[in-house]
CSV table of N, CA and C in Angstrom, one decimal:
chain,number,residue,atom,x,y,z
A,1,MET,N,-32.0,-58.1,33.4
A,1,MET,CA,-32.5,-57.2,34.4
A,1,MET,C,-34.0,-57.4,33.8
A,2,ARG,N,-34.3,-55.9,33.4
A,2,ARG,CA,-35.3,-56.0,33.1
A,2,ARG,C,-35.9,-56.2,32.5
A,3,LYS,N,-35.4,-58.6,31.6
A,3,LYS,CA,-35.8,-58.6,30.4
A,3,LYS,C,-36.6,-59.1,30.9
A,4,ARG,N,-36.1,-60.2,32.4
A,4,ARG,CA,-36.9,-61.0,33.1
A,4,ARG,C,-37.7,-60.7,34.0
A,5,LYS,N,-38.4,-58.5,34.0
A,5,LYS,CA,-39.7,-58.8,34.6
A,5,LYS,C,-39.9,-58.8,33.6
A,6,GLY,N,-40.1,-58.8,32.3
A,6,GLY,CA,-40.4,-58.7,31.0
A,6,GLY,C,-42.0,-59.7,31.4
A,7,ARG,N,-40.2,-60.9,31.9
A,7,ARG,CA,-41.3,-62.0,30.2
A,7,ARG,C,-42.3,-62.6,32.4
A,8,ALA,N,-41.5,-62.6,33.6
A,8,ALA,CA,-42.2,-63.0,34.9
A,8,ALA,C,-44.3,-61.6,33.9
A,9,SER,N,-43.3,-61.9,33.8
A,9,SER,CA,-45.5,-60.5,33.2
A,9,SER,C,-45.5,-60.5,31.8
A,10,THR,N,-45.7,-61.7,31.4
A,10,THR,CA,-46.6,-62.7,30.3
A,10,THR,C,-46.2,-63.7,31.0
A,11,GLU,N,-45.9,-64.3,31.4
A,11,GLU,CA,-46.7,-65.2,31.5
A,11,GLU,C,-47.2,-64.9,33.1
A,12,LEU,N,-47.1,-64.2,33.9
A,12,LEU,CA,-48.4,-63.5,34.7
A,12,LEU,C,-49.8,-63.9,33.7
A,13,ILE,N,-50.0,-62.4,32.7
A,13,ILE,CA,-50.9,-62.7,32.0
A,13,ILE,C,-51.3,-63.6,31.6
A,14,LEU,N,-50.1,-64.3,30.0
A,14,LEU,CA,-50.2,-65.6,30.1
A,14,LEU,C,-51.5,-66.8,31.0
A,15,ALA,N,-50.9,-66.9,32.2
A,15,ALA,CA,-51.7,-67.5,33.6
A,15,ALA,C,-53.7,-66.7,34.7
A,16,MET,N,-53.3,-65.8,34.0
A,16,MET,CA,-54.5,-64.7,34.3
A,16,MET,C,-55.7,-65.2,33.2
A,17,VAL,N,-54.8,-65.5,31.8
A,17,VAL,CA,-55.7,-65.7,30.9
A,17,VAL,C,-56.4,-66.8,30.8
A,18,LEU,N,-56.0,-68.0,30.9
A,18,LEU,CA,-55.9,-69.2,31.4
A,18,LEU,C,-57.1,-69.5,32.1
A,19,LEU,N,-57.0,-68.8,33.5
A,19,LEU,CA,-57.6,-68.8,35.3
A,19,LEU,C,-59.5,-68.5,34.1
A,20,ILE,N,-59.2,-67.1,33.2
A,20,ILE,CA,-60.7,-66.8,33.2
A,20,ILE,C,-60.9,-67.5,32.4
A,21,LEU,N,-60.4,-68.8,31.0
A,21,LEU,CA,-60.6,-69.4,29.8
A,21,LEU,C,-61.1,-70.4,30.8
A,22,PHE,N,-60.6,-71.0,31.7
A,22,PHE,CA,-61.1,-71.7,33.1
A,22,PHE,C,-62.3,-71.6,33.1
A,23,SER,N,-62.2,-70.1,34.5
A,23,SER,CA,-63.7,-69.9,35.4
A,23,SER,C,-64.7,-69.4,34.0
A,24,ALA,N,-64.8,-68.9,32.7
A,24,ALA,CA,-65.3,-69.2,31.8
A,24,ALA,C,-66.2,-70.6,31.4
A,25,ALA,N,-66.0,-71.8,30.9
A,25,ALA,CA,-66.2,-73.0,30.9
A,25,ALA,C,-66.2,-73.2,32.5
A,26,THR,N,-66.5,-73.0,33.2
A,26,THR,CA,-67.1,-74.0,34.1
A,26,THR,C,-67.7,-72.8,34.9
A,27,LEU,N,-68.4,-71.8,34.2
A,27,LEU,CA,-70.2,-70.6,35.0
A,27,LEU,C,-70.6,-71.5,33.4
A,28,THR,N,-69.7,-71.4,32.8
A,28,THR,CA,-71.0,-72.6,31.2
A,28,THR,C,-71.4,-74.0,31.6
A,29,LEU,N,-70.7,-74.3,32.1
A,29,LEU,CA,-71.1,-75.7,33.0
A,29,LEU,C,-71.8,-75.5,33.5
A,30,VAL,N,-72.1,-75.1,34.7
A,30,VAL,CA,-72.6,-75.1,36.0
A,30,VAL,C,-74.3,-74.1,35.3
A,31,SER,N,-74.2,-73.6,34.5
A,31,SER,CA,-75.4,-73.0,33.9
A,31,SER,C,-75.8,-73.4,33.6
A,32,SER,N,-75.8,-74.2,32.4
A,32,SER,CA,-76.7,-75.8,31.9
A,32,SER,C,-76.8,-76.7,32.3
A,33,GLY,N,-75.9,-77.2,33.0
A,33,GLY,CA,-76.0,-78.3,34.8
A,33,GLY,C,-78.1,-77.3,35.1
A,34,THR,N,-78.1,-76.4,35.8
A,34,THR,CA,-79.0,-75.0,36.5
A,34,THR,C,-80.0,-75.4,35.3
A,35,ASP,N,-79.7,-75.7,34.3
A,35,ASP,CA,-81.1,-75.2,33.1
A,35,ASP,C,-81.9,-76.7,32.8
A,36,VAL,N,-81.0,-78.0,32.8
A,36,VAL,CA,-81.6,-79.4,32.5
A,36,VAL,C,-82.6,-79.1,34.1
A,37,TYR,N,-81.3,-78.9,35.3
A,37,TYR,CA,-81.8,-79.9,36.3
A,37,TYR,C,-83.4,-79.2,36.8
A,38,THR,N,-83.6,-77.7,36.7
A,38,THR,CA,-84.5,-77.3,36.7
A,38,THR,C,-85.8,-76.7,35.9
A,39,SER,N,-85.5,-77.9,34.3
A,39,SER,CA,-86.8,-78.6,33.7
A,39,SER,C,-87.4,-79.8,34.3
A,40,THR,N,-85.9,-80.8,34.2
A,40,THR,CA,-85.6,-82.2,35.5
A,40,THR,C,-86.9,-82.1,36.1
A,41,THR,N,-87.8,-81.0,36.7
A,41,THR,CA,-87.5,-81.2,38.3
A,41,THR,C,-89.0,-80.7,37.6
A,42,ARG,N,-89.4,-79.9,37.4
A,42,ARG,CA,-91.0,-79.1,36.5
A,42,ARG,C,-91.3,-80.4,36.5
A,43,VAL,N,-91.0,-81.4,34.7
A,43,VAL,CA,-91.4,-81.7,34.2
A,43,VAL,C,-92.1,-82.9,35.9
A,44,SER,N,-91.6,-83.2,36.6
A,44,SER,CA,-91.3,-84.3,37.4
A,44,SER,C,-92.6,-83.5,38.7
A,45,ASP,N,-92.2,-82.5,38.7
A,45,ASP,CA,-93.2,-82.5,39.1
A,45,ASP,C,-95.0,-82.5,39.4
A,46,ALA,N,-94.9,-82.0,37.5
A,46,ALA,CA,-96.1,-82.7,36.6
A,46,ALA,C,-96.4,-83.8,37.3
A,47,ASN,N,-95.2,-84.3,37.2
A,47,ASN,CA,-96.8,-85.8,37.2
A,47,ASN,C,-96.6,-86.3,38.2
A,48,SER,N,-95.9,-85.7,39.4
A,48,SER,CA,-95.9,-86.2,41.5
A,48,SER,C,-97.9,-85.2,41.0
A,49,SER,N,-97.7,-84.4,41.0
A,49,SER,CA,-99.7,-84.1,40.6
A,49,SER,C,-100.0,-84.5,39.6
A,50,LEU,N,-100.1,-85.5,38.8
A,50,LEU,CA,-100.8,-85.9,38.1
A,50,LEU,C,-101.2,-87.4,39.0
A,51,ARG,N,-100.1,-88.2,39.4
A,51,ARG,CA,-100.1,-89.3,40.2
A,51,ARG,C,-100.9,-89.1,41.4
A,52,VAL,N,-100.9,-87.8,42.1
A,52,VAL,CA,-101.2,-87.7,43.6
A,52,VAL,C,-103.6,-87.2,43.1
A,53,ALA,N,-102.9,-86.7,41.8
A,53,ALA,CA,-104.2,-86.7,42.0
A,53,ALA,C,-105.2,-87.9,41.3
A,54,ALA,N,-104.9,-88.6,41.0
A,54,ALA,CA,-105.9,-90.1,40.3
A,54,ALA,C,-105.6,-91.0,41.5
A,55,SER,N,-104.3,-90.8,42.1
A,55,SER,CA,-104.5,-91.7,43.2
A,55,SER,C,-105.2,-91.6,44.2
A,56,TYR,N,-105.6,-90.0,44.9
A,56,TYR,CA,-106.9,-89.5,45.8
A,56,TYR,C,-108.3,-89.9,45.5
A,57,ILE,N,-108.5,-89.7,44.0
A,57,ILE,CA,-109.4,-89.5,44.1
A,57,ILE,C,-110.4,-91.4,43.7
A,58,TYR,N,-109.0,-92.3,43.6
A,58,TYR,CA,-109.1,-93.9,43.7
A,58,TYR,C,-109.1,-94.1,45.5
A,59,THR,N,-108.3,-93.6,45.9
A,59,THR,CA,-108.7,-93.7,47.0
A,59,THR,C,-109.8,-93.1,47.8
A,60,ARG,N,-110.6,-92.5,47.4
A,60,ARG,CA,-111.9,-92.1,47.0
A,60,ARG,C,-113.2,-93.0,46.7
A,61,ALA,N,-112.8,-93.9,45.9
A,61,ALA,CA,-113.5,-93.6,45.7
A,61,ALA,C,-113.2,-95.4,46.3
A,62,ARG,N,-112.4,-95.6,46.5
A,62,ARG,CA,-112.3,-97.4,47.5
A,62,ARG,C,-113.3,-96.7,48.4
A,63,GLN,N,-112.8,-95.3,48.8
A,63,GLN,CA,-113.4,-95.6,50.0
A,63,GLN,C,-115.6,-95.8,50.4
A,64,SER,N,-115.9,-95.3,48.8
A,64,SER,CA,-117.6,-95.5,48.6
A,64,SER,C,-117.8,-96.4,48.2
A,65,MET,N,-117.9,-97.7,48.6
A,65,MET,CA,-117.3,-99.2,47.3
A,65,MET,C,-119.2,-99.8,47.3
A,66,GLU,N,-120.1,-99.1,48.0
A,66,GLU,CA,-121.6,-99.8,47.9
A,66,GLU,C,-122.5,-98.9,45.9
A,67,ALA,N,-122.7,-100.4,45.4
A,67,ALA,CA,-123.5,-100.0,45.1
A,67,ALA,C,-123.9,-99.0,44.0
A,68,GLY,N,-123.6,-97.8,43.2
A,68,GLY,CA,-124.7,-97.2,43.0
A,68,GLY,C,-124.0,-95.8,43.6
A,69,ALA,N,-123.6,-95.8,44.6
A,69,ALA,CA,-123.0,-95.0,45.9
A,69,ALA,C,-121.6,-94.2,45.0
A,70,ILE,N,-121.4,-93.9,43.9
A,70,ILE,CA,-120.3,-92.5,42.6
A,70,ILE,C,-120.7,-92.0,41.4
A,71,ARG,N,-121.1,-91.0,41.3
A,71,ARG,CA,-121.9,-90.5,40.2
A,71,ARG,C,-121.6,-89.6,39.5
A,72,VAL,N,-121.8,-88.8,38.8
A,72,VAL,CA,-120.9,-88.3,37.8
A,72,VAL,C,-122.5,-86.3,38.4
A,73,ALA,N,-121.8,-85.6,38.6
A,73,ALA,CA,-123.0,-84.6,38.2
A,73,ALA,C,-122.4,-83.3,38.3
A,74,VAL,N,-123.5,-82.0,37.9
A,74,VAL,CA,-123.5,-80.8,37.6
A,74,VAL,C,-123.8,-79.4,38.4
A,75,TYR,N,-123.0,-79.4,39.2
A,75,TYR,CA,-123.7,-77.5,40.6
A,75,TYR,C,-123.8,-76.7,39.9
A,76,ASP,N,-124.6,-75.6,39.9
A,76,ASP,CA,-124.3,-73.9,39.4
A,76,ASP,C,-123.1,-73.6,40.1
A,77,SER,N,-122.8,-74.1,41.0
A,77,SER,CA,-121.8,-72.8,41.4
A,77,SER,C,-119.8,-73.4,41.3
A,78,ILE,N,-120.3,-75.0,40.2
A,78,ILE,CA,-119.1,-75.3,39.5
A,78,ILE,C,-118.3,-75.2,38.4
A,79,ASP,N,-118.1,-75.1,37.1
A,79,ASP,CA,-118.4,-75.0,36.2
A,79,ASP,C,-117.8,-77.1,35.7
A,80,GLY,N,-118.1,-77.1,35.2
A,80,GLY,CA,-117.7,-78.7,34.5
A,80,GLY,C,-118.5,-79.9,35.5
A,81,ASP,N,-117.7,-81.0,35.2
A,81,ASP,CA,-118.7,-82.2,35.8
A,81,ASP,C,-117.3,-81.8,37.4
A,82,CYS,N,-118.6,-82.5,38.1
A,82,CYS,CA,-117.7,-82.9,39.4
A,82,CYS,C,-118.3,-84.7,40.1
A,83,LEU,N,-117.4,-85.1,41.0
A,83,LEU,CA,-117.6,-86.6,41.0
A,83,LEU,C,-118.0,-86.4,42.1
A,84,VAL,N,-118.3,-87.4,41.8
A,84,VAL,CA,-120.0,-87.3,43.2
A,84,VAL,C,-119.8,-88.6,44.0
A,85,MET,N,-119.8,-88.8,46.1
A,85,MET,CA,-119.4,-90.2,46.3
A,85,MET,C,-120.4,-89.7,48.0
A,86,ARG,N,-121.0,-90.8,47.6
A,86,ARG,CA,-121.9,-91.0,48.4
A,86,ARG,C,-121.7,-91.8,50.1
A,87,GLN,N,-121.6,-91.5,51.4
A,87,GLN,CA,-121.0,-92.3,52.4
A,87,GLN,C,-122.3,-91.0,53.4
A,88,SER,N,-122.1,-92.7,53.7
A,88,SER,CA,-123.0,-91.9,55.8
A,88,SER,C,-121.5,-91.9,56.8
A,89,ILE,N,-122.1,-90.9,57.4
A,89,ILE,CA,-120.7,-90.3,58.8
A,89,ILE,C,-121.4,-90.9,60.2
A,90,GLU,N,-122.2,-90.6,60.4
A,90,GLU,CA,-122.2,-91.7,61.8
A,90,GLU,C,-124.5,-91.8,61.8
A,91,GLY,N,-124.4,-92.1,61.1
A,91,GLY,CA,-125.7,-92.2,60.4
A,91,GLY,C,-125.9,-91.9,59.4
A,92,ALA,N,-126.3,-89.6,59.0
A,92,ALA,CA,-126.4,-89.4,58.0
A,92,ALA,C,-125.7,-89.6,57.4
A,93,PRO,N,-126.4,-89.6,55.6
A,93,PRO,CA,-126.3,-89.4,54.0
A,93,PRO,C,-125.2,-88.0,55.0
A,94,TYR,N,-124.1,-88.0,53.2
A,94,TYR,CA,-123.0,-86.8,52.7
A,94,TYR,C,-122.9,-87.4,51.3
A,95,GLU,N,-122.5,-86.2,51.1
A,95,GLU,CA,-121.9,-86.9,49.8
A,95,GLU,C,-120.4,-85.5,50.1
A,96,THR,N,-119.0,-86.6,48.9
A,96,THR,CA,-118.0,-86.0,48.9
A,96,THR,C,-118.0,-85.5,47.6
A,97,VAL,N,-117.5,-84.1,47.0
A,97,VAL,CA,-117.7,-83.8,45.7
A,97,VAL,C,-116.2,-83.3,45.2
A,98,ILE,N,-116.0,-84.3,44.3
A,98,ILE,CA,-114.6,-83.8,43.0
A,98,ILE,C,-114.9,-83.7,42.1
A,99,PHE,N,-114.1,-81.8,42.5
A,99,PHE,CA,-114.1,-81.3,40.9
A,99,PHE,C,-113.3,-80.1,41.2
A,100,ILE,N,-113.1,-79.8,39.7
A,100,ILE,CA,-111.4,-78.4,39.5
A,100,ILE,C,-112.4,-76.9,40.0
A,101,HIS,N,-111.2,-76.8,40.2
A,101,HIS,CA,-111.6,-75.2,41.0
A,101,HIS,C,-110.7,-74.2,40.7
A,102,GLU,N,-110.1,-73.4,40.1
A,102,GLU,CA,-109.7,-72.1,40.4
A,102,GLU,C,-107.7,-72.7,39.9
A,103,GLY,N,-107.9,-74.1,39.3
A,103,GLY,CA,-106.7,-74.7,38.8
A,103,GLY,C,-106.2,-75.8,39.6
A,104,PHE,N,-107.5,-76.4,40.1
A,104,PHE,CA,-106.8,-76.5,41.9
A,104,PHE,C,-108.1,-77.9,41.9
A,105,LEU,N,-107.5,-78.7,41.8
A,105,LEU,CA,-108.5,-80.1,41.9
A,105,LEU,C,-109.0,-80.4,43.7
A,106,LYS,N,-110.6,-80.2,43.6
A,106,LYS,CA,-110.7,-79.3,45.3
A,106,LYS,C,-111.3,-80.7,45.7
A,107,GLU,N,-111.7,-80.9,47.3
A,107,GLU,CA,-112.6,-82.2,47.9
A,107,GLU,C,-114.1,-81.1,48.2
A,108,ALA,N,-115.6,-81.5,48.5
A,108,ALA,CA,-115.7,-80.5,50.2
A,108,ALA,C,-117.2,-82.2,49.6
A,109,LEU,N,-117.2,-81.6,51.8
A,109,LEU,CA,-117.8,-82.9,52.0
A,109,LEU,C,-119.4,-82.0,52.5
A,110,ILE,N,-120.5,-82.0,51.1
A,110,ILE,CA,-121.8,-81.6,51.8
A,110,ILE,C,-122.9,-82.7,52.6
A,111,PRO,N,-124.4,-81.8,53.0
A,111,PRO,CA,-125.2,-83.0,53.7
A,111,PRO,C,-125.5,-83.7,52.0
A,112,MET,N,-126.3,-84.5,51.5
A,112,MET,CA,-126.8,-85.0,50.7
A,112,MET,C,-127.6,-84.3,49.9
A,113,GLY,N,-127.9,-83.8,49.1
A,113,GLY,CA,-128.9,-82.6,48.5
A,113,GLY,C,-128.1,-80.9,48.3
A,114,GLY,N,-126.7,-81.0,48.9
A,114,GLY,CA,-126.1,-79.6,49.1
A,114,GLY,C,-125.9,-79.2,48.2
A,115,GLN,N,-124.8,-78.5,47.6
A,115,GLN,CA,-124.5,-77.6,47.2
A,115,GLN,C,-123.2,-77.8,47.9
A,116,PRO,N,-121.6,-77.8,47.0
A,116,PRO,CA,-120.5,-77.7,47.7
A,116,PRO,C,-120.3,-76.0,47.1
A,117,GLU,N,-119.4,-75.5,47.9
A,117,GLU,CA,-118.8,-74.4,48.7
A,117,GLU,C,-117.4,-73.9,47.7
A,118,PRO,N,-117.6,-74.1,46.3
A,118,PRO,CA,-115.7,-73.4,45.4
A,118,PRO,C,-115.1,-73.6,46.8
A,119,ASP,N,-115.3,-72.1,46.9
A,119,ASP,CA,-114.1,-71.1,48.2
A,119,ASP,C,-113.9,-72.0,49.2
A,120,SER,N,-114.8,-72.7,50.1
A,120,SER,CA,-114.3,-73.3,51.2
A,120,SER,C,-114.1,-74.5,51.4
A,121,SER,N,-113.5,-74.6,49.7
A,121,SER,CA,-113.0,-76.6,49.4
A,121,SER,C,-112.1,-76.3,50.5
A,122,PHE,N,-111.0,-78.1,49.9
A,122,PHE,CA,-109.9,-78.4,50.5
A,122,PHE,C,-109.7,-78.8,48.9
A,123,GLU,N,-108.5,-78.4,49.5
A,123,GLU,CA,-107.3,-77.7,48.1
A,123,GLU,C,-106.7,-79.3,47.7
A,124,ILE,N,-106.7,-79.8,46.4
A,124,ILE,CA,-105.6,-81.8,47.1
A,124,ILE,C,-104.8,-80.8,46.2
A,125,VAL,N,-105.0,-81.1,44.9
A,125,VAL,CA,-103.2,-80.9,43.9
A,125,VAL,C,-103.4,-79.8,42.9
A,126,GLU,N,-102.5,-79.1,42.3
A,126,GLU,CA,-102.5,-77.8,40.7
A,126,GLU,C,-103.1,-79.2,40.0
A,127,LEU,N,-104.2,-78.8,39.6
A,127,LEU,CA,-104.6,-79.9,38.1
A,127,LEU,C,-105.3,-78.3,36.8
A,128,SER,N,-104.7,-77.9,35.9
A,128,SER,CA,-106.2,-78.3,35.1
A,128,SER,C,-107.0,-78.5,34.9
A,129,GLY,N,-107.2,-79.2,34.4
A,129,GLY,CA,-108.9,-79.7,34.5
A,129,GLY,C,-108.9,-81.2,34.7
A,130,PHE,N,-110.0,-81.7,34.4
A,130,PHE,CA,-110.8,-82.9,35.3
A,130,PHE,C,-111.9,-83.5,34.4
A,131,MET,N,-111.6,-84.5,33.5
A,131,MET,CA,-113.0,-84.8,32.7
A,131,MET,C,-113.1,-85.6,33.2
A,132,LEU,N,-114.8,-86.7,32.6
A,132,LEU,CA,-115.5,-87.0,33.5
A,132,LEU,C,-116.3,-87.4,32.7
A,133,GLU,N,-116.7,-89.1,32.3
A,133,GLU,CA,-117.4,-89.6,31.1
A,133,GLU,C,-118.4,-90.2,32.0
A,134,GLU,N,-119.6,-90.8,31.9
A,134,GLU,CA,-120.3,-91.2,33.0
A,134,GLU,C,-120.5,-92.8,31.7
A,135,ASP,N,-121.2,-93.8,32.2
A,135,ASP,CA,-121.9,-95.3,31.4
A,135,ASP,C,-122.7,-96.3,33.0
A,136,ASP,N,-122.5,-96.8,32.0
A,136,ASP,CA,-123.8,-98.1,33.3
A,136,ASP,C,-123.3,-98.8,33.9
A,137,SER,N,-122.0,-98.8,33.7
A,137,SER,CA,-121.3,-100.1,34.1
A,137,SER,C,-119.5,-99.2,35.3
A,138,GLY,N,-119.9,-97.9,35.3
A,138,GLY,CA,-118.8,-96.8,35.1
A,138,GLY,C,-118.3,-95.6,34.8
A,139,ILE,N,-117.4,-94.9,35.8
A,139,ILE,CA,-117.0,-93.7,35.3
A,139,ILE,C,-115.3,-93.0,34.5
A,140,GLN,N,-115.0,-93.1,33.6
A,140,GLN,CA,-113.8,-92.8,33.6
A,140,GLN,C,-113.3,-91.1,33.4
A,141,PHE,N,-112.0,-91.5,33.8
A,141,PHE,CA,-111.9,-89.7,34.0
A,141,PHE,C,-111.0,-89.8,33.9
A,142,ASN,N,-110.5,-88.3,33.3
A,142,ASN,CA,-109.0,-87.9,32.9
A,142,ASN,C,-108.3,-85.9,33.7
A,143,VAL,N,-107.8,-86.5,34.4
A,143,VAL,CA,-106.4,-85.6,35.1
A,143,VAL,C,-105.8,-84.8,34.2
A,144,ILE,N,-105.6,-83.7,33.6
A,144,ILE,CA,-105.0,-82.7,32.4
A,144,ILE,C,-103.9,-82.1,33.5
A,145,LEU,N,-103.0,-81.8,33.6
A,145,LEU,CA,-101.7,-81.0,34.3
A,145,LEU,C,-101.4,-80.1,32.8
A,146,GLU,N,-101.5,-78.8,32.9
A,146,GLU,CA,-100.9,-78.7,31.7
A,146,GLU,C,-99.7,-77.0,31.9
A,147,THR,N,-98.5,-77.2,31.2
A,147,THR,CA,-97.4,-76.4,31.8
A,147,THR,C,-97.1,-75.2,31.1
A,148,ASP,N,-95.9,-74.7,31.2
A,148,ASP,CA,-95.5,-74.1,30.4
A,148,ASP,C,-94.8,-75.0,29.2
A,149,LYS,N,-94.2,-75.0,29.5
A,149,LYS,CA,-93.7,-76.9,27.9
A,149,LYS,C,-94.4,-77.8,27.3
A,150,GLN,N,-94.8,-78.4,28.2
A,150,GLN,CA,-95.7,-80.4,28.6
A,150,GLN,C,-97.2,-80.0,29.0
A,151,ASN,N,-98.0,-80.7,28.2
A,151,ASN,CA,-99.2,-81.0,28.7
A,151,ASN,C,-99.6,-82.2,29.3
A,152,SER,N,-99.5,-82.6,30.5
A,152,SER,CA,-100.3,-84.2,30.4
A,152,SER,C,-100.9,-84.5,31.4
A,153,ALA,N,-101.4,-85.5,31.5
A,153,ALA,CA,-102.4,-86.0,31.4
A,153,ALA,C,-102.1,-87.3,31.8
A,154,ILE,N,-103.7,-88.5,33.0
A,154,ILE,CA,-103.4,-89.4,33.7
A,154,ILE,C,-104.9,-90.0,32.9
A,155,GLU,N,-105.4,-91.3,33.0
A,155,GLU,CA,-106.4,-91.9,32.1
A,155,GLU,C,-107.0,-92.9,33.7
A,156,GLY,N,-107.8,-92.5,33.8
A,156,GLY,CA,-108.3,-93.8,34.9
A,156,GLY,C,-110.4,-94.0,34.6
A,157,TYR,N,-110.1,-95.4,35.2
A,157,TYR,CA,-111.6,-95.7,35.6
A,157,TYR,C,-112.5,-96.4,36.7
A,158,LEU,N,-113.5,-96.2,37.8
A,158,LEU,CA,-114.1,-96.2,38.2
A,158,LEU,C,-115.2,-97.2,37.7
A,159,SER,N,-115.4,-98.2,38.5
A,159,SER,CA,-116.6,-99.0,38.3
A,159,SER,C,-117.4,-98.3,39.6
A,160,LYS,N,-119.0,-98.3,38.8
A,160,LYS,CA,-119.8,-98.2,39.6
A,160,LYS,C,-120.0,-100.0,39.8
A,161,LEU,N,-120.1,-100.9,39.1
A,161,LEU,CA,-121.1,-102.1,40.1
A,161,LEU,C,-120.3,-102.9,41.7
């Protein structure tokens, strides 16, 4: 009877070792899957932010479709170039100013000739950079997002005609 008891104990230990190996393999698989999912989600979020920024700029520009209503300007309170779009609200002239400040694409609605306040402006989406280049026929823009592992950008063009 003793031999039988020892044999059952050995089988139980082997079953436990197999269970531990199976658990370790499952944990490794879940862990690597989580890393891949996190990386994919991060890239997807970055691309989504860039698409939102470019789409927002195009939409706001379409609202200022009259000739000469869109220009690039520099303000003392903002580092870098700003996209400025003239519009009229109930007969009064206003300017919509789109710019980058503290890692966000922002928008300010100001009276014609006023100065935008970056801290009280509307945050649109997280961005690292916003490059503008103006010529006679339009404005070329780049929206840039830098993350830990990659830098992404979308280019666009707004016609001033």
